[in-house]
mmCIF file with all atom_site columns, C-alpha atoms in Angstrom:
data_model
loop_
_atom_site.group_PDB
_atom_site.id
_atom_site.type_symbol
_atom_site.label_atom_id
_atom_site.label_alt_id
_atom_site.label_comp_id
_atom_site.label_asym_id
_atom_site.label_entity_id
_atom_site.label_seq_id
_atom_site.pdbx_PDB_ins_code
_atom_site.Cartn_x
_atom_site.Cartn_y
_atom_site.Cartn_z
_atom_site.occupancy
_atom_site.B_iso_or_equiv
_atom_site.pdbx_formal_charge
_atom_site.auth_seq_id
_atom_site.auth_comp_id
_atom_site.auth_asym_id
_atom_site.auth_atom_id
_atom_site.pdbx_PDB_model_num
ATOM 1   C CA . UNK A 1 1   ? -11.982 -14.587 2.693   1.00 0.00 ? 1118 UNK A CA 1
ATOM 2   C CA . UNK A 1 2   ? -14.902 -13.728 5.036   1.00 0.00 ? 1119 UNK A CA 1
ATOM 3   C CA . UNK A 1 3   ? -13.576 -10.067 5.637   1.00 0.00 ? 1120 UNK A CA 1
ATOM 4   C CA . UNK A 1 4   ? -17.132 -8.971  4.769   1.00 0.00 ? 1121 UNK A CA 1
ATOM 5   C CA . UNK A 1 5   ? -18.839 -11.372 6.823   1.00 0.00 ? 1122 UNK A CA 1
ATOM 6   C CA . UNK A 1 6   ? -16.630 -10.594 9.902   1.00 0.00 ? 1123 UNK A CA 1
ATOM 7   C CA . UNK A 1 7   ? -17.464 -6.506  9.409   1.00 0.00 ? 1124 UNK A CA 1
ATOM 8   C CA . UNK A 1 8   ? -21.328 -7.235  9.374   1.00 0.00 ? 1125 UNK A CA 1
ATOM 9   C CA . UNK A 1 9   ? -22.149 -9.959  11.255  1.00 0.00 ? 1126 UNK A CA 1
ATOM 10  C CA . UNK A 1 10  ? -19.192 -9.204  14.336  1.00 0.00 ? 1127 UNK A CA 1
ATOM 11  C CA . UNK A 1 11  ? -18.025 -5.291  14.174  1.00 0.00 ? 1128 UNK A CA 1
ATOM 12  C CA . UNK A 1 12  ? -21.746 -4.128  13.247  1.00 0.00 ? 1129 UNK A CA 1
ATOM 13  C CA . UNK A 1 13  ? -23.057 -6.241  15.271  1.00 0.00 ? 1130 UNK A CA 1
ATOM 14  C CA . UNK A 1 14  ? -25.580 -7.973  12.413  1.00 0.00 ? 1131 UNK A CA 1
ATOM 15  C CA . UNK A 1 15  ? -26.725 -4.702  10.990  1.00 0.00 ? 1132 UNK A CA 1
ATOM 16  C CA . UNK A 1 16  ? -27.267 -4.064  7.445   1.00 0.00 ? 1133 UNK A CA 1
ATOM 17  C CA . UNK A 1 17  ? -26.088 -1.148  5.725   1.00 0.00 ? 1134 UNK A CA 1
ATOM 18  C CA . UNK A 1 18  ? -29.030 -1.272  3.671   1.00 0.00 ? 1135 UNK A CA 1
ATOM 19  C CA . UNK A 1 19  ? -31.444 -1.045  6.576   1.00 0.00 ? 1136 UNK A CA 1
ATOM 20  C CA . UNK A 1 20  ? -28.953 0.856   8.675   1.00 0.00 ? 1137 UNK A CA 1
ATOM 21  C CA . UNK A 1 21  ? -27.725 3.651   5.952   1.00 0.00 ? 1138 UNK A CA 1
ATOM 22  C CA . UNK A 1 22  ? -26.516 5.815   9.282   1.00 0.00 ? 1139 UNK A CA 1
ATOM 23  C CA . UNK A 1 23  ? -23.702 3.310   9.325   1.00 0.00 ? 1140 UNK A CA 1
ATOM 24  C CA . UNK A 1 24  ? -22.825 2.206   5.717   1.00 0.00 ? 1141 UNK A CA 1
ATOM 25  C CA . UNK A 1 25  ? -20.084 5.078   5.890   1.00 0.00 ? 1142 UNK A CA 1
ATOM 26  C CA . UNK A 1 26  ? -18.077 3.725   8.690   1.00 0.00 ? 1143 UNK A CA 1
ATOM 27  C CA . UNK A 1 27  ? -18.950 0.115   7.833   1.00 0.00 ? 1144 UNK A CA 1
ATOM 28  C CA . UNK A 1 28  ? -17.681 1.009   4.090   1.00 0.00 ? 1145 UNK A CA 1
ATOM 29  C CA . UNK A 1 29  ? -14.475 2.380   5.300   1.00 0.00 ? 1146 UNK A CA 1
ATOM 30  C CA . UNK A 1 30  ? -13.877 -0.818  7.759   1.00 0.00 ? 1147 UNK A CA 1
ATOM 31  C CA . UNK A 1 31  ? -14.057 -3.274  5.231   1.00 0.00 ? 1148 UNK A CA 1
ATOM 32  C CA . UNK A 1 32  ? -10.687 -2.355  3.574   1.00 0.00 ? 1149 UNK A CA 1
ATOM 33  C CA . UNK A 1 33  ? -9.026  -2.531  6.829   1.00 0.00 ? 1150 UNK A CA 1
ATOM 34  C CA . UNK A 1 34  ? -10.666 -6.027  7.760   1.00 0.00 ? 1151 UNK A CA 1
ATOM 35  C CA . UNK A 1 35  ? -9.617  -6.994  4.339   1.00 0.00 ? 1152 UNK A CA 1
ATOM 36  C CA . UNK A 1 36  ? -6.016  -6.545  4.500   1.00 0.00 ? 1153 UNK A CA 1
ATOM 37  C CA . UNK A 1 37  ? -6.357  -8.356  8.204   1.00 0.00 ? 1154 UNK A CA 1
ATOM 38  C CA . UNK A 1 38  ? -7.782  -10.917 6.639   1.00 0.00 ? 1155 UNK A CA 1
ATOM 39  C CA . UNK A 1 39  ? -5.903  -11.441 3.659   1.00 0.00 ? 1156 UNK A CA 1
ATOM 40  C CA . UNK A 1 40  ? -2.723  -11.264 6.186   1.00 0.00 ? 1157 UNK A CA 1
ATOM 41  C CA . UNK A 1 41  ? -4.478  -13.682 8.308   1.00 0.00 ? 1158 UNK A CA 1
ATOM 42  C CA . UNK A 1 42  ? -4.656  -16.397 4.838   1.00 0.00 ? 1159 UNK A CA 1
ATOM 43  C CA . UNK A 1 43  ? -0.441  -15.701 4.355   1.00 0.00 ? 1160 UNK A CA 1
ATOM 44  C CA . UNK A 1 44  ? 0.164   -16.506 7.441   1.00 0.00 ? 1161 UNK A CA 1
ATOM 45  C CA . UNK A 1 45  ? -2.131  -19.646 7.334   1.00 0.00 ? 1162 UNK A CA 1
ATOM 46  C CA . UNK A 1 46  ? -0.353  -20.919 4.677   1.00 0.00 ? 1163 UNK A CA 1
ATOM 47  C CA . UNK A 1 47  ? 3.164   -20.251 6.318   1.00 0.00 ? 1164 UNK A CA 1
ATOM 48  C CA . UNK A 1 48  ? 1.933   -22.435 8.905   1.00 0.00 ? 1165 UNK A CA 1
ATOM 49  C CA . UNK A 1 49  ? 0.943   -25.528 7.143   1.00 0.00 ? 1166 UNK A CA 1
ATOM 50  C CA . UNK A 1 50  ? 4.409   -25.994 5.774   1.00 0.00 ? 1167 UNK A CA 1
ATOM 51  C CA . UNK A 1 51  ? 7.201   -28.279 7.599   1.00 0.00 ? 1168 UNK A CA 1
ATOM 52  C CA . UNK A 1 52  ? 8.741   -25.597 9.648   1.00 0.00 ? 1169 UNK A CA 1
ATOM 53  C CA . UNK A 1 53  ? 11.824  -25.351 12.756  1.00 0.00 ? 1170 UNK A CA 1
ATOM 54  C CA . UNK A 1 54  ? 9.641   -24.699 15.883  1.00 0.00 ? 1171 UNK A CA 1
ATOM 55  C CA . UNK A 1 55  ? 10.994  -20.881 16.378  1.00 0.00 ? 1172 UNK A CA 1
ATOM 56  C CA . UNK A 1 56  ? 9.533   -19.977 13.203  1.00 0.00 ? 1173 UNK A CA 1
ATOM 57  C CA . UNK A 1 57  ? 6.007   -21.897 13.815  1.00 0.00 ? 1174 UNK A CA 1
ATOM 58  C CA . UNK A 1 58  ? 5.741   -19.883 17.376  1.00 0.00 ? 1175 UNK A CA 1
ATOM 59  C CA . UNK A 1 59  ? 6.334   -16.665 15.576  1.00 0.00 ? 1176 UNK A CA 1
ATOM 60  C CA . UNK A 1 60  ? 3.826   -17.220 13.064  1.00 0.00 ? 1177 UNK A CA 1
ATOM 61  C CA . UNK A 1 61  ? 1.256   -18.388 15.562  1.00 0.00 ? 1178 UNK A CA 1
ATOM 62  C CA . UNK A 1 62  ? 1.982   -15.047 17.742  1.00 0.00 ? 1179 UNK A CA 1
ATOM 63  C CA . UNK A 1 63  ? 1.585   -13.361 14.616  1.00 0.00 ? 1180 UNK A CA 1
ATOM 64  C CA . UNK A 1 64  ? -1.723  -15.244 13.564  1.00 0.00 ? 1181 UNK A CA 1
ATOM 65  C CA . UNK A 1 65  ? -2.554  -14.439 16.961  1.00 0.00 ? 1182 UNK A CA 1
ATOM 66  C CA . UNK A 1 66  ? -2.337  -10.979 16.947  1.00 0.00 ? 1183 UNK A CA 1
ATOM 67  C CA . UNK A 1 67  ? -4.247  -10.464 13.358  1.00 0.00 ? 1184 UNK A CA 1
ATOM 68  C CA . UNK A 1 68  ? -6.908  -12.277 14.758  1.00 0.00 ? 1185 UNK A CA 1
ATOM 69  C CA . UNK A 1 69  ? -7.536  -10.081 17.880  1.00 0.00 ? 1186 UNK A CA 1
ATOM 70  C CA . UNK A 1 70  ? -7.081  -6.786  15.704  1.00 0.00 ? 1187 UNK A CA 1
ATOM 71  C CA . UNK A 1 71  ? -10.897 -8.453  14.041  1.00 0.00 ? 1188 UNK A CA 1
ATOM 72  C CA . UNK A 1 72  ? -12.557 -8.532  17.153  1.00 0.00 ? 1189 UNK A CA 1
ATOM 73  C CA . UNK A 1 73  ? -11.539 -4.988  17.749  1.00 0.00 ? 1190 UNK A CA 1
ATOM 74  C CA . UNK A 1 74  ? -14.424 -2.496  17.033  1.00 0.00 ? 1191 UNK A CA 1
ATOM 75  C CA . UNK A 1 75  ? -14.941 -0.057  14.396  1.00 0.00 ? 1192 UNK A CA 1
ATOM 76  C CA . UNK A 1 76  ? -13.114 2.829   15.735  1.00 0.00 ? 1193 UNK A CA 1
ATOM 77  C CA . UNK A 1 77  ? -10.011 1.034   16.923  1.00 0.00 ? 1194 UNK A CA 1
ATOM 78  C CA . UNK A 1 78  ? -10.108 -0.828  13.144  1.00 0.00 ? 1195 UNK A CA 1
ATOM 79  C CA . UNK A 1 79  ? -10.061 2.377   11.371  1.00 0.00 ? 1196 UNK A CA 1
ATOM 80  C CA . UNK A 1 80  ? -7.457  4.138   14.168  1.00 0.00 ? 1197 UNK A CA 1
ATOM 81  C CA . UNK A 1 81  ? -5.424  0.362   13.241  1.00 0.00 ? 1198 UNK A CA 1
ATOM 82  C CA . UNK A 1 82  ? -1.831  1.532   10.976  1.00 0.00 ? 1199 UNK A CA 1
ATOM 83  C CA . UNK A 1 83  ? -2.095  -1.007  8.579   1.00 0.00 ? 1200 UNK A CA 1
ATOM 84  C CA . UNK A 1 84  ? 0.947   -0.176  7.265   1.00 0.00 ? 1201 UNK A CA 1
ATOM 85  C CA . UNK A 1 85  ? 2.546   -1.200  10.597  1.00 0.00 ? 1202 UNK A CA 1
ATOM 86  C CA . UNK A 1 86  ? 0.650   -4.391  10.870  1.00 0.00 ? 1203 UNK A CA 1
ATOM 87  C CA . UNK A 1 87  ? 2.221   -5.473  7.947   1.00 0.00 ? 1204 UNK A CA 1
ATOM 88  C CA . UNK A 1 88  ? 5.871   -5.067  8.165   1.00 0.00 ? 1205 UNK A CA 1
ATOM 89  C CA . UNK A 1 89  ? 6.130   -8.128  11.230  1.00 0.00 ? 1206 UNK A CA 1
ATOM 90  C CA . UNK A 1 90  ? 3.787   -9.904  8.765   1.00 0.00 ? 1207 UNK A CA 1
ATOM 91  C CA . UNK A 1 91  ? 6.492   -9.325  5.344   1.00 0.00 ? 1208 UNK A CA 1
ATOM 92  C CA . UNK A 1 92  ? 9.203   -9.974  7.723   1.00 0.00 ? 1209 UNK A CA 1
ATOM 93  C CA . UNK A 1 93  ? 8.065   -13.766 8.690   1.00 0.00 ? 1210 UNK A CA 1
ATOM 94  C CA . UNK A 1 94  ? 6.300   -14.588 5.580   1.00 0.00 ? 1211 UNK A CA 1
ATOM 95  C CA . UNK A 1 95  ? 10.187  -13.956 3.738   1.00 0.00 ? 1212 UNK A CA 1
ATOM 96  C CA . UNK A 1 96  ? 11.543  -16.447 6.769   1.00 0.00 ? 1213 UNK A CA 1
ATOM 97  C CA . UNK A 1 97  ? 8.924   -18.804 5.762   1.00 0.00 ? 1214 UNK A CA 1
ATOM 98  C CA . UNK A 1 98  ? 9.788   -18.131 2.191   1.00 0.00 ? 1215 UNK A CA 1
ATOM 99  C CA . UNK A 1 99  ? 14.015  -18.465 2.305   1.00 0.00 ? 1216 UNK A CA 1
ATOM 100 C CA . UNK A 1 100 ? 13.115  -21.390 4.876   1.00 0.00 ? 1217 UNK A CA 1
ATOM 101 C CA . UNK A 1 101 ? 11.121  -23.303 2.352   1.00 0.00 ? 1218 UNK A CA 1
ATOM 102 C CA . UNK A 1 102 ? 12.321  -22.850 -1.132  1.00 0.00 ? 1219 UNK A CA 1
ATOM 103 C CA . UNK A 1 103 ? 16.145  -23.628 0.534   1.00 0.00 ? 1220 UNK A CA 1
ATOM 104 C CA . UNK A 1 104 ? 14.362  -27.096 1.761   1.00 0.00 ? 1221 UNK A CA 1
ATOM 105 C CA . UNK A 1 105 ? 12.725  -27.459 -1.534  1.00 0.00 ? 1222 UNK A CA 1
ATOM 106 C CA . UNK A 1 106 ? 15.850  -26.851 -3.093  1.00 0.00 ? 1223 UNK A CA 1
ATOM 107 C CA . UNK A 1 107 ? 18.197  -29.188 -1.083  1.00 0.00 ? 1224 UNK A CA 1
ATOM 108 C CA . UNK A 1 108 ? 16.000  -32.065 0.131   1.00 0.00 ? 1225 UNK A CA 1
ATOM 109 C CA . UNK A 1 109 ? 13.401  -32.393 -2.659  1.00 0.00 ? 1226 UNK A CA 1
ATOM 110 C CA . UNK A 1 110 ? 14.552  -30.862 -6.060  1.00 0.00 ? 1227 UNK A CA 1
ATOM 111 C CA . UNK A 1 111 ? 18.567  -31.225 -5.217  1.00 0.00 ? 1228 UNK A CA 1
ATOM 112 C CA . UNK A 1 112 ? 19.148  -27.981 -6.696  1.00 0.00 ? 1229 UNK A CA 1
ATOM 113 C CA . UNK A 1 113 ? 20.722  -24.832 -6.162  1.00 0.00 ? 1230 UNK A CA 1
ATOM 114 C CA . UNK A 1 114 ? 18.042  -22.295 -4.828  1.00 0.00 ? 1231 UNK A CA 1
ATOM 115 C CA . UNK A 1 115 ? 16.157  -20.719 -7.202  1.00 0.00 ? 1232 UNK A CA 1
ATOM 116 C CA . UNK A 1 116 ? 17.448  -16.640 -7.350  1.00 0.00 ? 1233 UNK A CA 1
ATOM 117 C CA . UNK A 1 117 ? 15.745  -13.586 -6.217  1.00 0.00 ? 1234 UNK A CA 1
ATOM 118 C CA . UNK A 1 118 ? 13.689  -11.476 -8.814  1.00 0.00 ? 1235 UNK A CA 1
ATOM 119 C CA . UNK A 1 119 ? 11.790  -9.395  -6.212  1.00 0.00 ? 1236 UNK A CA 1
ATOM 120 C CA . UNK A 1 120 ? 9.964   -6.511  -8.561  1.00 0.00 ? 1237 UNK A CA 1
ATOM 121 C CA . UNK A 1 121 ? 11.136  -7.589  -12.232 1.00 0.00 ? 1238 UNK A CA 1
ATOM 122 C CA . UNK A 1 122 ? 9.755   -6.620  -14.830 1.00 0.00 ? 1239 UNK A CA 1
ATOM 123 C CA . UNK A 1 123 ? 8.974   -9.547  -17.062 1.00 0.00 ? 1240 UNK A CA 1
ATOM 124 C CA . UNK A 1 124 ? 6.011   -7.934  -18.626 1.00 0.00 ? 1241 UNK A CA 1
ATOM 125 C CA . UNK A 1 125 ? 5.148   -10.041 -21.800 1.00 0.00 ? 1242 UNK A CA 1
ATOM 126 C CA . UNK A 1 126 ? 9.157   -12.031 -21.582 1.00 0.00 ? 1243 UNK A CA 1
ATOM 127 C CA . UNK A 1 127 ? 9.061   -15.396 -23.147 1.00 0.00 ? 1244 UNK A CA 1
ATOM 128 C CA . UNK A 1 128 ? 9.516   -17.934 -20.426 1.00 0.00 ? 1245 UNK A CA 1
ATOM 129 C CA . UNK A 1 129 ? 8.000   -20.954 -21.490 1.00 0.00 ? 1246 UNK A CA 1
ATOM 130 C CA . UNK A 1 130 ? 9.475   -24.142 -20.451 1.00 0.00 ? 1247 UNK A CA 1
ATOM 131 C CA . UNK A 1 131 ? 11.748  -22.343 -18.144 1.00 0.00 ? 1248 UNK A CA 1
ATOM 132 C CA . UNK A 1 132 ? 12.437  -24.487 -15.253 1.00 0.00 ? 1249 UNK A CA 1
ATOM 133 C CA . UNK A 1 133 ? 12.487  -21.614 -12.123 1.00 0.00 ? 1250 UNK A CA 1
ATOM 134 C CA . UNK A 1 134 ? 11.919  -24.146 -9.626  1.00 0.00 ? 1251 UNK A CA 1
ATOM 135 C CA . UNK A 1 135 ? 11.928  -21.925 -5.703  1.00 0.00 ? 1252 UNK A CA 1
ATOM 136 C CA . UNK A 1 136 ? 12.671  -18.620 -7.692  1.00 0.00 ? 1253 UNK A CA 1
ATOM 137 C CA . UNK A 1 137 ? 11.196  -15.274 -5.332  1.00 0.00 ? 1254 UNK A CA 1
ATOM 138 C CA . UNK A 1 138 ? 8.972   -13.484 -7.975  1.00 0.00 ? 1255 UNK A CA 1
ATOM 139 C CA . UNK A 1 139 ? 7.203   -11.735 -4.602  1.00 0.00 ? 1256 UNK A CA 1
ATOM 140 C CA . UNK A 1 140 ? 6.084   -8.363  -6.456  1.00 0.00 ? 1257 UNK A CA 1
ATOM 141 C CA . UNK A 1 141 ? 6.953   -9.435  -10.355 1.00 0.00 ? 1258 UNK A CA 1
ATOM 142 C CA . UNK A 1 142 ? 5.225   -8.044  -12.938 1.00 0.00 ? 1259 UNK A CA 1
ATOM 143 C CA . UNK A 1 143 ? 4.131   -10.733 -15.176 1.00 0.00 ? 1260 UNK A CA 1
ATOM 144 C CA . UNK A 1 144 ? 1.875   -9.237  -17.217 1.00 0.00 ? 1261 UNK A CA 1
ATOM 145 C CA . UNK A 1 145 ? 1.357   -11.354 -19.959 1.00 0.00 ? 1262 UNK A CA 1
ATOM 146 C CA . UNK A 1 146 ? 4.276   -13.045 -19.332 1.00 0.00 ? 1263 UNK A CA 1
ATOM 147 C CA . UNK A 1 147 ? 4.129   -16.730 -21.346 1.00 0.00 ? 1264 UNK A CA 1
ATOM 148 C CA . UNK A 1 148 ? 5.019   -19.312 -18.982 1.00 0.00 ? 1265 UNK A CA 1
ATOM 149 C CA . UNK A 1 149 ? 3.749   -21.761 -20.908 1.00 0.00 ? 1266 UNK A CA 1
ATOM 150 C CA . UNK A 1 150 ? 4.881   -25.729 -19.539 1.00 0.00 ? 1267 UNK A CA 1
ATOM 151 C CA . UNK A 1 151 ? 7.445   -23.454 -17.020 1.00 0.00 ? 1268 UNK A CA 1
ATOM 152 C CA . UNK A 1 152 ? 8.141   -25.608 -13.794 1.00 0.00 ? 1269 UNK A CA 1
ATOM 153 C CA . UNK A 1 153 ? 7.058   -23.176 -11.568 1.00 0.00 ? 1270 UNK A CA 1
ATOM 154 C CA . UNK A 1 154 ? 7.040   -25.579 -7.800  1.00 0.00 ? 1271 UNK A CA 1
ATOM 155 C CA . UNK A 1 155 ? 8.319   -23.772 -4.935  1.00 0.00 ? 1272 UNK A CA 1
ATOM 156 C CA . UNK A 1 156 ? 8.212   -20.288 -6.443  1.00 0.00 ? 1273 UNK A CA 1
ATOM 157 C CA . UNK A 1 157 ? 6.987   -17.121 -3.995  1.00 0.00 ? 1274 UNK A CA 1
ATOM 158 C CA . UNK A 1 158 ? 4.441   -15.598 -5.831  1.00 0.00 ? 1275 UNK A CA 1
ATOM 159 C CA . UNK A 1 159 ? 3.348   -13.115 -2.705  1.00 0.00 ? 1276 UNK A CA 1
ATOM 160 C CA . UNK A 1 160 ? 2.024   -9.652  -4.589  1.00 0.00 ? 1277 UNK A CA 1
ATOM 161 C CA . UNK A 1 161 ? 2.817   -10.743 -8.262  1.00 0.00 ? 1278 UNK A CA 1
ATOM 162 C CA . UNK A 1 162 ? 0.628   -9.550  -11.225 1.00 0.00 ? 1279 UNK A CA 1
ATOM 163 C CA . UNK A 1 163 ? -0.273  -12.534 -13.483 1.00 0.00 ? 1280 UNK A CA 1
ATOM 164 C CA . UNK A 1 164 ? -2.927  -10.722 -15.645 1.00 0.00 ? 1281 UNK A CA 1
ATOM 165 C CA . UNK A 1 165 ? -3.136  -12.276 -18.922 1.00 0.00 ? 1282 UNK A CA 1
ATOM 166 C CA . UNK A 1 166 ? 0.053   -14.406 -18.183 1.00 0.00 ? 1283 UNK A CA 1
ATOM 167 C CA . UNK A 1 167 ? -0.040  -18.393 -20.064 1.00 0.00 ? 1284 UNK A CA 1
ATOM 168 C CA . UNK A 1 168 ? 0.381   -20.496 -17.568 1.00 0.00 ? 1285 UNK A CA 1
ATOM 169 C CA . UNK A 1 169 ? -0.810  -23.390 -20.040 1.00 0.00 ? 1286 UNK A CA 1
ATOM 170 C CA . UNK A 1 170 ? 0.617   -26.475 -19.039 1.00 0.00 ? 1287 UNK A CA 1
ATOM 171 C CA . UNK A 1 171 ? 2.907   -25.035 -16.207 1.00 0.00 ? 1288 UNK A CA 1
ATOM 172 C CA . UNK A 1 172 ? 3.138   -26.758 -12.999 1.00 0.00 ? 1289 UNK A CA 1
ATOM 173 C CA . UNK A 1 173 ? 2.425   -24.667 -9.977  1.00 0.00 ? 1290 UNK A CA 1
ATOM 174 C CA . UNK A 1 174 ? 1.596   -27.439 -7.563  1.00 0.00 ? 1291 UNK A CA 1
ATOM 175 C CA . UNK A 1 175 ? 4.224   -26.605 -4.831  1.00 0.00 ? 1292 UNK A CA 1
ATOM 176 C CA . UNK A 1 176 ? 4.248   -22.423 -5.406  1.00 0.00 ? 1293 UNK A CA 1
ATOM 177 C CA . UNK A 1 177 ? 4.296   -20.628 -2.019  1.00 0.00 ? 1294 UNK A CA 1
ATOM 178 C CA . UNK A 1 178 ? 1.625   -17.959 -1.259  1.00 0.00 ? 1295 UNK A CA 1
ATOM 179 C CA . UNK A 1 179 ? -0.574  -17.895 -5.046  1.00 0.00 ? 1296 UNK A CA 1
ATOM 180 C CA . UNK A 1 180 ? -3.836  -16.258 -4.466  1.00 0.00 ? 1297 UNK A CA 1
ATOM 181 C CA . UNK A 1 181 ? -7.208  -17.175 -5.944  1.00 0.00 ? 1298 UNK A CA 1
ATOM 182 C CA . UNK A 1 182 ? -7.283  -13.771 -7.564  1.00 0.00 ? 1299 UNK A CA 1
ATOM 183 C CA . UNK A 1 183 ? -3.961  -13.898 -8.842  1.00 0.00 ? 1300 UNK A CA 1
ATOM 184 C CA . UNK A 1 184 ? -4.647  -17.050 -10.785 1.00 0.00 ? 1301 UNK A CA 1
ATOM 185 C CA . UNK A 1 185 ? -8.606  -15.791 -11.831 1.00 0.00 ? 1302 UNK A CA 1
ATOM 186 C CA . UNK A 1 186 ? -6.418  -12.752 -13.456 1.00 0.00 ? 1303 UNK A CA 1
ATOM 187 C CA . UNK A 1 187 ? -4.219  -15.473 -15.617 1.00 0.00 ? 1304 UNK A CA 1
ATOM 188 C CA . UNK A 1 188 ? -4.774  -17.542 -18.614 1.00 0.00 ? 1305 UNK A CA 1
ATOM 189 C CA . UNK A 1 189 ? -4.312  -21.668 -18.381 1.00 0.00 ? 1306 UNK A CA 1
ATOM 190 C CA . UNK A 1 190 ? -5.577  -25.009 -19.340 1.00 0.00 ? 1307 UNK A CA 1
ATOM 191 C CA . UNK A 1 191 ? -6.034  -28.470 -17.564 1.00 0.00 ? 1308 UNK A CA 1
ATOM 192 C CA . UNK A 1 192 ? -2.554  -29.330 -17.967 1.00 0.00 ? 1309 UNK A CA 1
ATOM 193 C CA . UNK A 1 193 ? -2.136  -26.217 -15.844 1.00 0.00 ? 1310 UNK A CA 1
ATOM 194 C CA . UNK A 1 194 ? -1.024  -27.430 -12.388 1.00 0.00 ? 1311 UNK A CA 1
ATOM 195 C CA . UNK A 1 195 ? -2.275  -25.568 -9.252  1.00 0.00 ? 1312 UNK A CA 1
ATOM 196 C CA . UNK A 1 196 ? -1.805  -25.755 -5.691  1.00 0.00 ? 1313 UNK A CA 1
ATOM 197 C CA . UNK A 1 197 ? -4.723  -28.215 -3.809  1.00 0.00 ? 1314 UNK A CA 1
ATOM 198 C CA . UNK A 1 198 ? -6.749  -24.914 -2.500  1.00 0.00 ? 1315 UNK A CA 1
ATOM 199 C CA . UNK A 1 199 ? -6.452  -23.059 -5.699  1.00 0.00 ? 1316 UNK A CA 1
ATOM 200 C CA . UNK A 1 200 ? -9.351  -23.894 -7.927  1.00 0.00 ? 1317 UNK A CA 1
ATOM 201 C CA . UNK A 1 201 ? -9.178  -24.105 -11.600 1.00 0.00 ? 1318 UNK A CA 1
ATOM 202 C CA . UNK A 1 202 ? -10.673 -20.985 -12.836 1.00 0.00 ? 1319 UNK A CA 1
ATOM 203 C CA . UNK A 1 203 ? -13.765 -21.540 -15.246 1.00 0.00 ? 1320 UNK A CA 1
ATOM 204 C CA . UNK A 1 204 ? -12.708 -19.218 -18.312 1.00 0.00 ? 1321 UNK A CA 1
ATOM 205 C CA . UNK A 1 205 ? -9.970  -21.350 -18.441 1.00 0.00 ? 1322 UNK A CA 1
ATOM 206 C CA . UNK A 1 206 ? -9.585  -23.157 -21.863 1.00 0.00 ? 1323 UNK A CA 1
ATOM 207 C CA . UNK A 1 207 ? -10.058 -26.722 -22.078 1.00 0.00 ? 1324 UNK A CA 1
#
């Protein structure tokens, strides 16, 4: 997400760790940080290019805002940063933008009831194919080899679910809030998979 380009090229100033082993300690213990920034920075990104009421868009720009300047900070004031902190503001306004969607999903697109909460389950290995769990909150599920195989996934909140090994053959995740890159690399699927535009179809995928 550029974390690593930000921490050499900006915070270290263009130095190497290679050619500069004094700093590769400090630098190595920055990049974390800068990586949680940054992946905070892509959440928020998202939020943003949904249809939103205007007092949630200011928040989330403040917010985007603020990330943004913690980058530019240098090394010592990253690594002095409480991540921890940084994040709960972040949670807090990426589960506005969550409830704020899948409810207009739910009532202006789908005409639906909204999908329910399963914050944290554990539906390690559950048989869920076909399953239609149209703006469901899975943030945090375990779905660890979970077969969601043709499962009408749109509008689901996947923030911080596993998906190792889960079959998402044929299931259509073209609307699903907040999917990472990483989470789908992790998961099994086909082309008749269907992923969101800036997810890209990973290449161990079957045909």
């Amino acid at each position: 997400m550029g974390a690593g380009q930000k921490v050499s090229q900006v915070t270290f100033n263009g130095q190497s760790w290679q050619e500069h082993p004094e700093v590769a300690e400090k630098m190595f213990r920055v990049f974390p940080v800068m990586e949680q920034l940054y992946e905070m920075i892509a959440f928020i990104a998202e939020a943003l290019t949904y249809e939103l009421s205007h007092s949630l868009q200011n928040k989330l720009n403040k917010q985007l805002e603020k990330l943004q300047s913690f980058t530019d900070m240098d090394a010592d004031s990253l690594l002095s940063l409480n991540i921890v902190e940084c994040r709960i503001p972040v949670n807090e306004l990426l589960l506005e933008t969550s409830e704020y969607i899948r409810s207009e999903l739910s009532s202006k697109v789908f005409a639906i009831k909204k999908g329910k909460k399963y914050r944290g389950v554990d539906w390690v290995g559950k048989n869920l194919t076909g399953k239609d769990l149209r703006t469901t909150d899975l943030r945090g599920a375990y779905l660890i080899a979970a077969d969601l195989r043709n499962s009408d996934l749109r509008g689901v909140d996947f923030i911080g679910a596993d998906l190792r090994d889960a079959n998402l053959n044929g299931a259509n995740l073209s609307t699903s809030m907040f999917l990472t890159q990483m989470q789908v690399n992790s998961a099994k699927g086909n082309d008749k998979t269907i992923l969101p535009a800036h997810i890209q179809k990973p290449f161990h995928w079957i045909n």
